[in-house]
Amino acid sequence: MSDLILHHYPTSPFAEKVRLILGHKQLAWKSVFIPMVMPKPDLTALTGGYRKTPVLQIGADIYCDTALIGDVLEHIAPTPTLYPEAVQGAARIVAHWADSALFTASMAYNFQPAGVAQVFAGVPAEGVQAFVADRTAMRGGAARMASSDATSTYKSYLRRIDSMLHRQDFLFGSQPCVADFAVYHPIWFTQERTPALAGILDATPEIQRWMARMKAIGHGTVGKCSAEEALQTAHSATPVAVQAEVFQDDHGIALGHQVVIAADNFGMEPTQGELVAATSTRYTLRRSDDRAGTCHVHFPRVGFTLKKVSP
């Protein structure tokens, strides 16, 4: 198997989710740091347009979205599992809620003035302005939750999570599952990046103890890799053959057509390519780039739209 290469930056909550999963599975991986804001030319040479963080690269196969990355890492290292059979459905639903509703409320809470001052300590004014403009563009014009509403919502969510941890170490029992990693990363940002606002956790002691258990998992074995080395790795590799026989057509678009895939509500930059696989859980596009060569770019079905490119 080719090296696992994670394209990320240190303060990304979603990247922390994947870094901790890599640690949970005791995997070795290489780290490529990417910019926090656009442009991201080295990353988009691999993805074709997708810009969110993180992205997992294995040779010439590029995996977008942390839900799909979790599935890929589970296939590579099935134990310890992210998806215990008895609670797999519930764990996936909680993970999806955490990556959407919990994340939205927590970040609106974290980016109050006191939090902003800590996140951007020492950053020039133009850097702060660039970040704000970038995230506004990612929302596609949608309004951000007001901090007062976010505070109320976040407190309610934290109480519910705290109750799930009563008399057990993790959300669904004695071992962490995908739900733990998804719930952890928005709260991690509050605790680690905006400690001036971390007092909101004082009312939920079970969460505080659980956070310590999660942090102790660590990030696995990390090596360094430059963006140029990652591009060279993709260019010299061949994408893994796809399983076309499991094709699931929900759009009336046959394999082989040029399509565009984009996130459905945040960071909606499109990726265009040839549809070479569409299973019950993911799409795969084949695309070529002068720097990255021919790659397969993979997306989950949930959270993404698929459209045929007009002739």
mmCIF file of C-alpha atoms in Angstrom:
data_model
loop_
_atom_site.group_PDB
_atom_site.id
_atom_site.type_symbol
_atom_site.label_atom_id
_atom_site.label_comp_id
_atom_site.label_asym_id
_atom_site.label_seq_id
_atom_site.Cartn_x
_atom_site.Cartn_y
_atom_site.Cartn_z
ATOM 1 C CA MET A 1 0.000 0.000 0.000
ATOM 2 C CA SER A 2 1.198 3.513 -0.787
ATOM 3 C CA ASP A 3 1.879 5.957 2.003
ATOM 4 C CA LEU A 4 -1.047 7.716 3.631
ATOM 5 C CA ILE A 5 -0.653 11.447 2.954
ATOM 6 C CA LEU A 6 -2.885 13.875 4.832
ATOM 7 C CA HIS A 7 -3.281 17.377 3.420
ATOM 8 C CA HIS A 8 -4.275 19.572 6.368
ATOM 9 C CA TYR A 9 -3.300 22.411 8.666
ATOM 10 C CA PRO A 10 -2.759 22.164 12.448
ATOM 11 C CA THR A 11 -5.727 24.217 13.649
ATOM 12 C CA SER A 12 -8.368 22.587 11.422
ATOM 13 C CA PRO A 13 -11.042 20.861 13.562
ATOM 14 C CA PHE A 14 -11.926 18.350 10.855
ATOM 15 C CA ALA A 15 -8.259 17.553 10.381
ATOM 16 C CA GLU A 16 -7.989 16.878 14.114
ATOM 17 C CA LYS A 17 -10.819 14.374 13.721
ATOM 18 C CA VAL A 18 -8.814 12.426 11.126
ATOM 19 C CA ARG A 19 -5.479 12.824 12.929
ATOM 20 C CA LEU A 20 -7.036 11.224 15.995
ATOM 21 C CA ILE A 21 -8.550 8.381 13.942
ATOM 22 C CA LEU A 22 -5.081 7.719 12.514
ATOM 23 C CA GLY A 23 -3.795 7.551 16.083
ATOM 24 C CA HIS A 24 -6.654 5.278 17.147
ATOM 25 C CA LYS A 25 -5.704 2.847 14.395
ATOM 26 C CA GLN A 26 -1.978 3.283 15.129
ATOM 27 C CA LEU A 27 -1.222 4.147 11.518
ATOM 28 C CA ALA A 28 1.833 5.858 10.068
ATOM 29 C CA TRP A 29 1.145 8.807 7.797
ATOM 30 C CA LYS A 30 2.785 11.762 6.104
ATOM 31 C CA SER A 31 1.780 15.347 6.742
ATOM 32 C CA VAL A 32 1.415 18.030 4.085
ATOM 33 C CA PHE A 33 0.419 21.447 5.392
ATOM 34 C CA ILE A 34 -1.963 23.421 3.182
ATOM 35 C CA PRO A 35 -3.108 27.071 3.408
ATOM 36 C CA MET A 36 -6.097 27.924 5.589
ATOM 37 C CA VAL A 37 -7.643 30.007 2.802
ATOM 38 C CA MET A 38 -7.779 29.979 -0.961
ATOM 39 C CA PRO A 39 -5.924 29.814 -3.254
ATOM 40 C CA LYS A 40 -4.650 26.277 -2.632
ATOM 41 C CA PRO A 41 -3.014 25.417 -5.965
ATOM 42 C CA ASP A 42 -1.158 22.313 -4.805
ATOM 43 C CA LEU A 43 -4.268 20.806 -3.228
ATOM 44 C CA THR A 44 -6.647 21.626 -6.072
ATOM 45 C CA ALA A 45 -4.173 20.154 -8.563
ATOM 46 C CA LEU A 46 -5.003 16.855 -6.846
ATOM 47 C CA THR A 47 -8.721 17.354 -6.229
ATOM 48 C CA GLY A 48 -9.736 19.340 -9.290
ATOM 49 C CA GLY A 49 -11.486 22.027 -7.255
ATOM 50 C CA TYR A 50 -12.464 20.662 -3.839
ATOM 51 C CA ARG A 51 -10.759 22.848 -1.230
ATOM 52 C CA LYS A 52 -11.976 21.770 2.208
ATOM 53 C CA THR A 53 -9.654 20.376 4.877
ATOM 54 C CA PRO A 54 -8.480 17.629 5.216
ATOM 55 C CA VAL A 55 -7.897 15.536 2.094
ATOM 56 C CA LEU A 56 -6.383 12.039 2.207
ATOM 57 C CA GLN A 57 -4.093 10.923 -0.600
ATOM 58 C CA ILE A 58 -3.047 7.331 -1.231
ATOM 59 C CA GLY A 59 -0.924 7.260 -4.368
ATOM 60 C CA ALA A 60 -3.121 8.623 -7.154
ATOM 61 C CA ASP A 61 -6.351 8.156 -5.197
ATOM 62 C CA ILE A 62 -7.669 11.303 -3.528
ATOM 63 C CA TYR A 63 -10.342 11.048 -0.811
ATOM 64 C CA CYS A 64 -12.501 14.054 0.071
ATOM 65 C CA ASP A 65 -14.612 14.558 3.222
ATOM 66 C CA THR A 66 -13.868 13.086 6.639
ATOM 67 C CA ALA A 67 -16.837 10.698 6.553
ATOM 68 C CA LEU A 68 -15.355 8.966 3.514
ATOM 69 C CA ILE A 69 -11.820 9.161 4.905
ATOM 70 C CA GLY A 70 -13.042 7.312 7.998
ATOM 71 C CA ASP A 71 -14.416 4.518 5.807
ATOM 72 C CA VAL A 72 -11.129 4.295 3.897
ATOM 73 C CA LEU A 73 -9.053 4.063 7.074
ATOM 74 C CA GLU A 74 -11.438 1.421 8.425
ATOM 75 C CA HIS A 75 -10.805 -0.669 5.307
ATOM 76 C CA ILE A 76 -7.040 -0.287 5.685
ATOM 77 C CA ALA A 77 -7.032 -1.058 9.426
ATOM 78 C CA PRO A 78 -10.285 -2.801 10.449
ATOM 79 C CA THR A 79 -9.302 -2.992 14.119
ATOM 80 C CA PRO A 80 -9.939 -1.238 16.348
ATOM 81 C CA THR A 81 -13.169 -0.551 14.511
ATOM 82 C CA LEU A 82 -14.842 2.824 14.075
ATOM 83 C CA TYR A 83 -18.176 1.110 13.470
ATOM 84 C CA PRO A 84 -19.101 -1.473 16.141
ATOM 85 C CA GLU A 85 -21.754 -3.709 14.620
ATOM 86 C CA ALA A 86 -24.280 -3.283 17.432
ATOM 87 C CA VAL A 87 -24.332 0.531 17.177
ATOM 88 C CA GLN A 88 -23.080 1.208 13.650
ATOM 89 C CA GLY A 89 -26.214 2.984 12.407
ATOM 90 C CA ALA A 90 -26.652 5.133 15.512
ATOM 91 C CA ALA A 91 -22.939 5.982 15.596
ATOM 92 C CA ARG A 92 -22.975 7.149 11.975
ATOM 93 C CA ILE A 93 -26.072 9.288 12.589
ATOM 94 C CA VAL A 94 -24.503 10.946 15.642
ATOM 95 C CA ALA A 95 -21.291 11.512 13.663
ATOM 96 C CA HIS A 96 -23.222 13.215 10.862
ATOM 97 C CA TRP A 97 -25.045 15.407 13.402
ATOM 98 C CA ALA A 98 -21.744 16.352 15.027
ATOM 99 C CA ASP A 99 -20.087 17.233 11.720
ATOM 100 C CA SER A 100 -23.004 19.485 10.786
ATOM 101 C CA ALA A 101 -25.223 20.814 13.592
ATOM 102 C CA LEU A 102 -22.733 20.598 16.480
ATOM 103 C CA PHE A 103 -19.891 21.986 14.379
ATOM 104 C CA THR A 104 -21.992 24.928 13.156
ATOM 105 C CA ALA A 105 -23.108 25.922 16.661
ATOM 106 C CA SER A 106 -19.678 25.456 18.220
ATOM 107 C CA MET A 107 -17.823 27.528 15.632
ATOM 108 C CA ALA A 108 -20.347 30.358 15.819
ATOM 109 C CA TYR A 109 -19.815 30.303 19.587
ATOM 110 C CA ASN A 110 -16.010 30.070 19.279
ATOM 111 C CA PHE A 111 -15.778 33.056 16.947
ATOM 112 C CA GLN A 112 -17.058 35.582 19.452
ATOM 113 C CA PRO A 113 -14.642 38.514 19.957
ATOM 114 C CA ALA A 114 -12.733 36.813 22.800
ATOM 115 C CA GLY A 115 -12.262 33.702 20.698
ATOM 116 C CA VAL A 116 -11.295 35.639 17.587
ATOM 117 C CA ALA A 117 -8.622 37.470 19.588
ATOM 118 C CA GLN A 118 -7.029 34.152 20.564
ATOM 119 C CA VAL A 119 -7.357 32.439 17.175
ATOM 120 C CA PHE A 120 -5.786 35.391 15.362
ATOM 121 C CA ALA A 121 -3.282 36.512 17.992
ATOM 122 C CA GLY A 122 -0.321 38.016 16.139
ATOM 123 C CA VAL A 123 -1.999 37.774 12.715
ATOM 124 C CA PRO A 124 -1.928 40.999 10.672
ATOM 125 C CA ALA A 125 -5.279 42.675 10.004
ATOM 126 C CA GLU A 126 -5.141 41.727 6.329
ATOM 127 C CA GLY A 127 -4.757 38.070 7.297
ATOM 128 C CA VAL A 128 -7.871 38.217 9.454
ATOM 129 C CA GLN A 129 -9.774 39.939 6.661
ATOM 130 C CA ALA A 130 -8.684 37.271 4.183
ATOM 131 C CA PHE A 131 -9.918 34.509 6.508
ATOM 132 C CA VAL A 132 -13.295 36.195 7.032
ATOM 133 C CA ALA A 133 -13.739 36.730 3.289
ATOM 134 C CA ASP A 134 -12.758 33.125 2.558
ATOM 135 C CA ARG A 135 -15.217 31.621 5.037
ATOM 136 C CA THR A 136 -17.986 33.983 3.876
ATOM 137 C CA ALA A 137 -17.454 32.706 0.343
ATOM 138 C CA MET A 138 -17.526 29.102 1.585
ATOM 139 C CA ARG A 139 -20.971 29.691 3.101
ATOM 140 C CA GLY A 140 -22.248 30.721 -0.317
ATOM 141 C CA GLY A 141 -24.092 33.735 1.043
ATOM 142 C CA ALA A 142 -25.769 31.899 3.930
ATOM 143 C CA ALA A 143 -25.937 33.831 7.191
ATOM 144 C CA ARG A 144 -23.820 32.750 10.140
ATOM 145 C CA MET A 145 -25.580 31.824 13.377
ATOM 146 C CA ALA A 146 -25.631 34.702 15.866
ATOM 147 C CA SER A 147 -23.281 34.150 18.808
ATOM 148 C CA SER A 148 -26.137 34.446 21.339
ATOM 149 C CA ASP A 149 -28.156 31.752 19.560
ATOM 150 C CA ALA A 150 -25.015 29.653 19.168
ATOM 151 C CA THR A 151 -24.296 29.873 22.895
ATOM 152 C CA SER A 152 -27.748 28.569 23.806
ATOM 153 C CA THR A 153 -27.621 25.813 21.201
ATOM 154 C CA TYR A 154 -24.075 24.746 22.086
ATOM 155 C CA LYS A 155 -24.962 24.537 25.799
ATOM 156 C CA SER A 156 -27.941 22.310 25.000
ATOM 157 C CA TYR A 157 -25.854 20.047 22.794
ATOM 158 C CA LEU A 158 -23.133 19.775 25.430
ATOM 159 C CA ARG A 159 -25.657 18.726 28.079
ATOM 160 C CA ARG A 160 -26.943 15.975 25.795
ATOM 161 C CA ILE A 161 -23.434 14.730 25.059
ATOM 162 C CA ASP A 162 -22.600 14.804 28.756
ATOM 163 C CA SER A 163 -25.630 12.601 29.494
ATOM 164 C CA MET A 164 -24.498 10.085 26.864
ATOM 165 C CA LEU A 165 -21.210 9.731 28.748
ATOM 166 C CA HIS A 166 -22.825 8.978 32.105
ATOM 167 C CA ARG A 167 -21.296 5.780 33.525
ATOM 168 C CA GLN A 168 -19.331 4.946 30.378
ATOM 169 C CA ASP A 169 -16.000 6.035 28.955
ATOM 170 C CA PHE A 170 -17.160 6.784 25.421
ATOM 171 C CA LEU A 171 -20.383 7.767 23.680
ATOM 172 C CA PHE A 172 -21.472 4.232 22.852
ATOM 173 C CA GLY A 173 -19.667 2.162 25.441
ATOM 174 C CA SER A 174 -16.193 1.197 26.555
ATOM 175 C CA GLN A 175 -14.391 1.938 23.260
ATOM 176 C CA PRO A 176 -14.391 4.998 20.986
ATOM 177 C CA CYS A 177 -16.261 4.825 17.688
ATOM 178 C CA VAL A 178 -16.795 7.186 14.767
ATOM 179 C CA ALA A 179 -19.251 9.249 16.835
ATOM 180 C CA ASP A 180 -16.581 10.047 19.434
ATOM 181 C CA PHE A 181 -14.154 11.408 16.852
ATOM 182 C CA ALA A 182 -16.846 13.517 15.170
ATOM 183 C CA VAL A 183 -18.155 14.951 18.442
ATOM 184 C CA TYR A 184 -14.641 15.581 19.736
ATOM 185 C CA HIS A 185 -13.278 17.910 17.082
ATOM 186 C CA PRO A 186 -15.646 20.912 17.476
ATOM 187 C CA ILE A 187 -15.223 20.796 21.264
ATOM 188 C CA TRP A 188 -11.456 20.397 20.805
ATOM 189 C CA PHE A 189 -11.424 23.756 19.028
ATOM 190 C CA THR A 190 -13.189 25.388 21.973
ATOM 191 C CA GLN A 191 -10.799 23.834 24.472
ATOM 192 C CA GLU A 192 -7.529 24.211 22.572
ATOM 193 C CA ARG A 193 -7.962 27.220 20.278
ATOM 194 C CA THR A 194 -10.348 29.474 22.218
ATOM 195 C CA PRO A 195 -9.604 28.683 25.886
ATOM 196 C CA ALA A 196 -11.057 32.060 26.913
ATOM 197 C CA LEU A 197 -14.439 30.562 26.014
ATOM 198 C CA ALA A 198 -13.813 27.059 27.366
ATOM 199 C CA GLY A 199 -15.669 27.844 30.577
ATOM 200 C CA ILE A 200 -18.777 26.627 28.774
ATOM 201 C CA LEU A 201 -17.452 23.107 29.474
ATOM 202 C CA ASP A 202 -17.422 23.602 33.255
ATOM 203 C CA ALA A 203 -21.038 22.475 33.510
ATOM 204 C CA THR A 204 -20.298 19.163 31.770
ATOM 205 C CA PRO A 205 -17.637 17.284 33.774
ATOM 206 C CA GLU A 206 -18.253 14.014 31.939
ATOM 207 C CA ILE A 207 -17.239 15.738 28.706
ATOM 208 C CA GLN A 208 -14.071 17.094 30.286
ATOM 209 C CA ARG A 209 -12.996 13.620 31.417
ATOM 210 C CA TRP A 210 -13.899 12.162 28.013
ATOM 211 C CA MET A 211 -11.901 14.878 26.235
ATOM 212 C CA ALA A 212 -8.814 13.859 28.202
ATOM 213 C CA ARG A 213 -9.333 10.206 27.212
ATOM 214 C CA MET A 214 -9.729 11.168 23.556
ATOM 215 C CA LYS A 215 -6.683 13.443 23.519
ATOM 216 C CA ALA A 216 -4.560 10.633 24.974
ATOM 217 C CA ILE A 217 -5.169 8.565 21.808
ATOM 218 C CA GLY A 218 -2.666 10.722 19.939
ATOM 219 C CA HIS A 219 -2.021 11.068 16.221
ATOM 220 C CA GLY A 220 -0.134 7.908 15.331
ATOM 221 C CA THR A 221 3.277 8.044 13.648
ATOM 222 C CA VAL A 222 3.706 11.252 11.650
ATOM 223 C CA GLY A 223 6.267 11.928 8.935
ATOM 224 C CA LYS A 224 6.830 15.007 6.810
ATOM 225 C CA CYS A 225 6.089 15.417 3.127
ATOM 226 C CA SER A 226 6.215 18.470 0.886
ATOM 227 C CA ALA A 227 3.355 19.430 -1.401
ATOM 228 C CA GLU A 228 5.620 18.898 -4.403
ATOM 229 C CA GLU A 229 6.548 15.385 -3.219
ATOM 230 C CA ALA A 230 2.830 14.563 -2.819
ATOM 231 C CA LEU A 231 2.151 15.744 -6.375
ATOM 232 C CA GLN A 232 5.060 13.683 -7.679
ATOM 233 C CA THR A 233 3.703 10.647 -5.800
ATOM 234 C CA ALA A 234 0.326 11.052 -7.489
ATOM 235 C CA HIS A 235 1.884 11.629 -10.908
ATOM 236 C CA SER A 236 3.985 8.472 -10.743
ATOM 237 C CA ALA A 237 1.193 6.248 -9.376
ATOM 238 C CA THR A 238 -1.771 4.537 -11.020
ATOM 239 C CA PRO A 239 -5.225 4.881 -9.447
ATOM 240 C CA VAL A 240 -6.676 1.703 -7.953
ATOM 241 C CA ALA A 241 -9.116 -0.044 -10.311
ATOM 242 C CA VAL A 242 -12.750 0.721 -9.469
ATOM 243 C CA GLN A 243 -15.582 -1.789 -9.120
ATOM 244 C CA ALA A 244 -17.956 -0.705 -11.895
ATOM 245 C CA GLU A 245 -20.196 -3.746 -11.342
ATOM 246 C CA VAL A 246 -21.623 -2.213 -8.157
ATOM 247 C CA PHE A 247 -22.900 0.852 -10.048
ATOM 248 C CA GLN A 248 -25.919 2.497 -8.407
ATOM 249 C CA ASP A 249 -27.639 5.032 -10.652
ATOM 250 C CA ASP A 250 -29.879 7.509 -8.834
ATOM 251 C CA HIS A 251 -29.395 10.348 -11.320
ATOM 252 C CA GLY A 252 -29.857 8.859 -14.770
ATOM 253 C CA ILE A 253 -26.186 9.457 -15.550
ATOM 254 C CA ALA A 254 -24.226 6.569 -17.011
ATOM 255 C CA LEU A 255 -20.622 5.804 -16.213
ATOM 256 C CA GLY A 256 -18.206 7.480 -18.577
ATOM 257 C CA HIS A 257 -20.001 10.821 -18.661
ATOM 258 C CA GLN A 258 -18.400 14.094 -17.658
ATOM 259 C CA VAL A 259 -19.965 15.238 -14.380
ATOM 260 C CA VAL A 260 -19.534 17.880 -11.711
ATOM 261 C CA ILE A 261 -19.537 17.041 -7.987
ATOM 262 C CA ALA A 262 -19.808 19.681 -5.276
ATOM 263 C CA ALA A 263 -20.621 19.890 -1.575
ATOM 264 C CA ASP A 264 -24.274 20.725 -1.027
ATOM 265 C CA ASN A 265 -24.017 23.511 1.552
ATOM 266 C CA PHE A 266 -20.495 24.679 2.466
ATOM 267 C CA GLY A 267 -17.319 24.941 0.440
ATOM 268 C CA MET A 268 -19.175 24.293 -2.796
ATOM 269 C CA GLU A 269 -16.277 24.568 -5.235
ATOM 270 C CA PRO A 270 -16.977 22.047 -8.037
ATOM 271 C CA THR A 271 -14.819 19.194 -9.272
ATOM 272 C CA GLN A 272 -15.305 18.017 -12.847
ATOM 273 C CA GLY A 273 -14.248 14.662 -14.246
ATOM 274 C CA GLU A 274 -15.315 11.397 -15.819
ATOM 275 C CA LEU A 275 -17.692 9.384 -13.637
ATOM 276 C CA VAL A 276 -16.009 5.982 -13.330
ATOM 277 C CA ALA A 277 -17.811 4.600 -10.263
ATOM 278 C CA ALA A 278 -20.961 5.293 -8.258
ATOM 279 C CA THR A 279 -21.539 2.819 -5.442
ATOM 280 C CA SER A 280 -24.168 2.967 -2.700
ATOM 281 C CA THR A 281 -21.878 5.192 -0.622
ATOM 282 C CA ARG A 282 -19.466 7.061 -2.916
ATOM 283 C CA TYR A 283 -18.691 8.586 -6.306
ATOM 284 C CA THR A 284 -15.368 8.372 -8.136
ATOM 285 C CA LEU A 285 -14.158 10.751 -10.844
ATOM 286 C CA ARG A 286 -11.197 10.269 -13.153
ATOM 287 C CA ARG A 287 -9.398 13.487 -14.017
ATOM 288 C CA SER A 288 -5.979 14.552 -15.246
ATOM 289 C CA ASP A 289 -3.721 17.425 -14.283
ATOM 290 C CA ASP A 290 -0.334 18.474 -15.608
ATOM 291 C CA ARG A 291 1.201 18.356 -12.114
ATOM 292 C CA ALA A 292 -0.725 15.483 -10.508
ATOM 293 C CA GLY A 293 -1.183 13.219 -13.520
ATOM 294 C CA THR A 294 -4.266 10.995 -13.753
ATOM 295 C CA CYS A 295 -6.066 10.658 -10.428
ATOM 296 C CA HIS A 296 -9.251 9.157 -9.074
ATOM 297 C CA VAL A 297 -11.026 11.654 -6.830
ATOM 298 C CA HIS A 298 -13.526 10.071 -4.409
ATOM 299 C CA PHE A 299 -16.513 11.691 -2.683
ATOM 300 C CA PRO A 300 -19.217 10.356 -0.370
ATOM 301 C CA ARG A 301 -22.800 10.485 -1.673
ATOM 302 C CA VAL A 302 -24.132 12.093 1.502
ATOM 303 C CA GLY A 303 -23.479 15.821 1.493
ATOM 304 C CA PHE A 304 -22.600 16.086 -2.209
ATOM 305 C CA THR A 305 -24.438 16.779 -5.441
ATOM 306 C CA LEU A 306 -23.838 15.111 -8.813
ATOM 307 C CA LYS A 307 -24.682 16.815 -12.108
ATOM 308 C CA LYS A 308 -24.018 15.893 -15.722
ATOM 309 C CA VAL A 309 -21.942 18.336 -17.748
ATOM 310 C CA SER A 310 -23.954 19.624 -20.712
ATOM 311 C CA PRO A 311 -22.398 18.814 -24.122
#
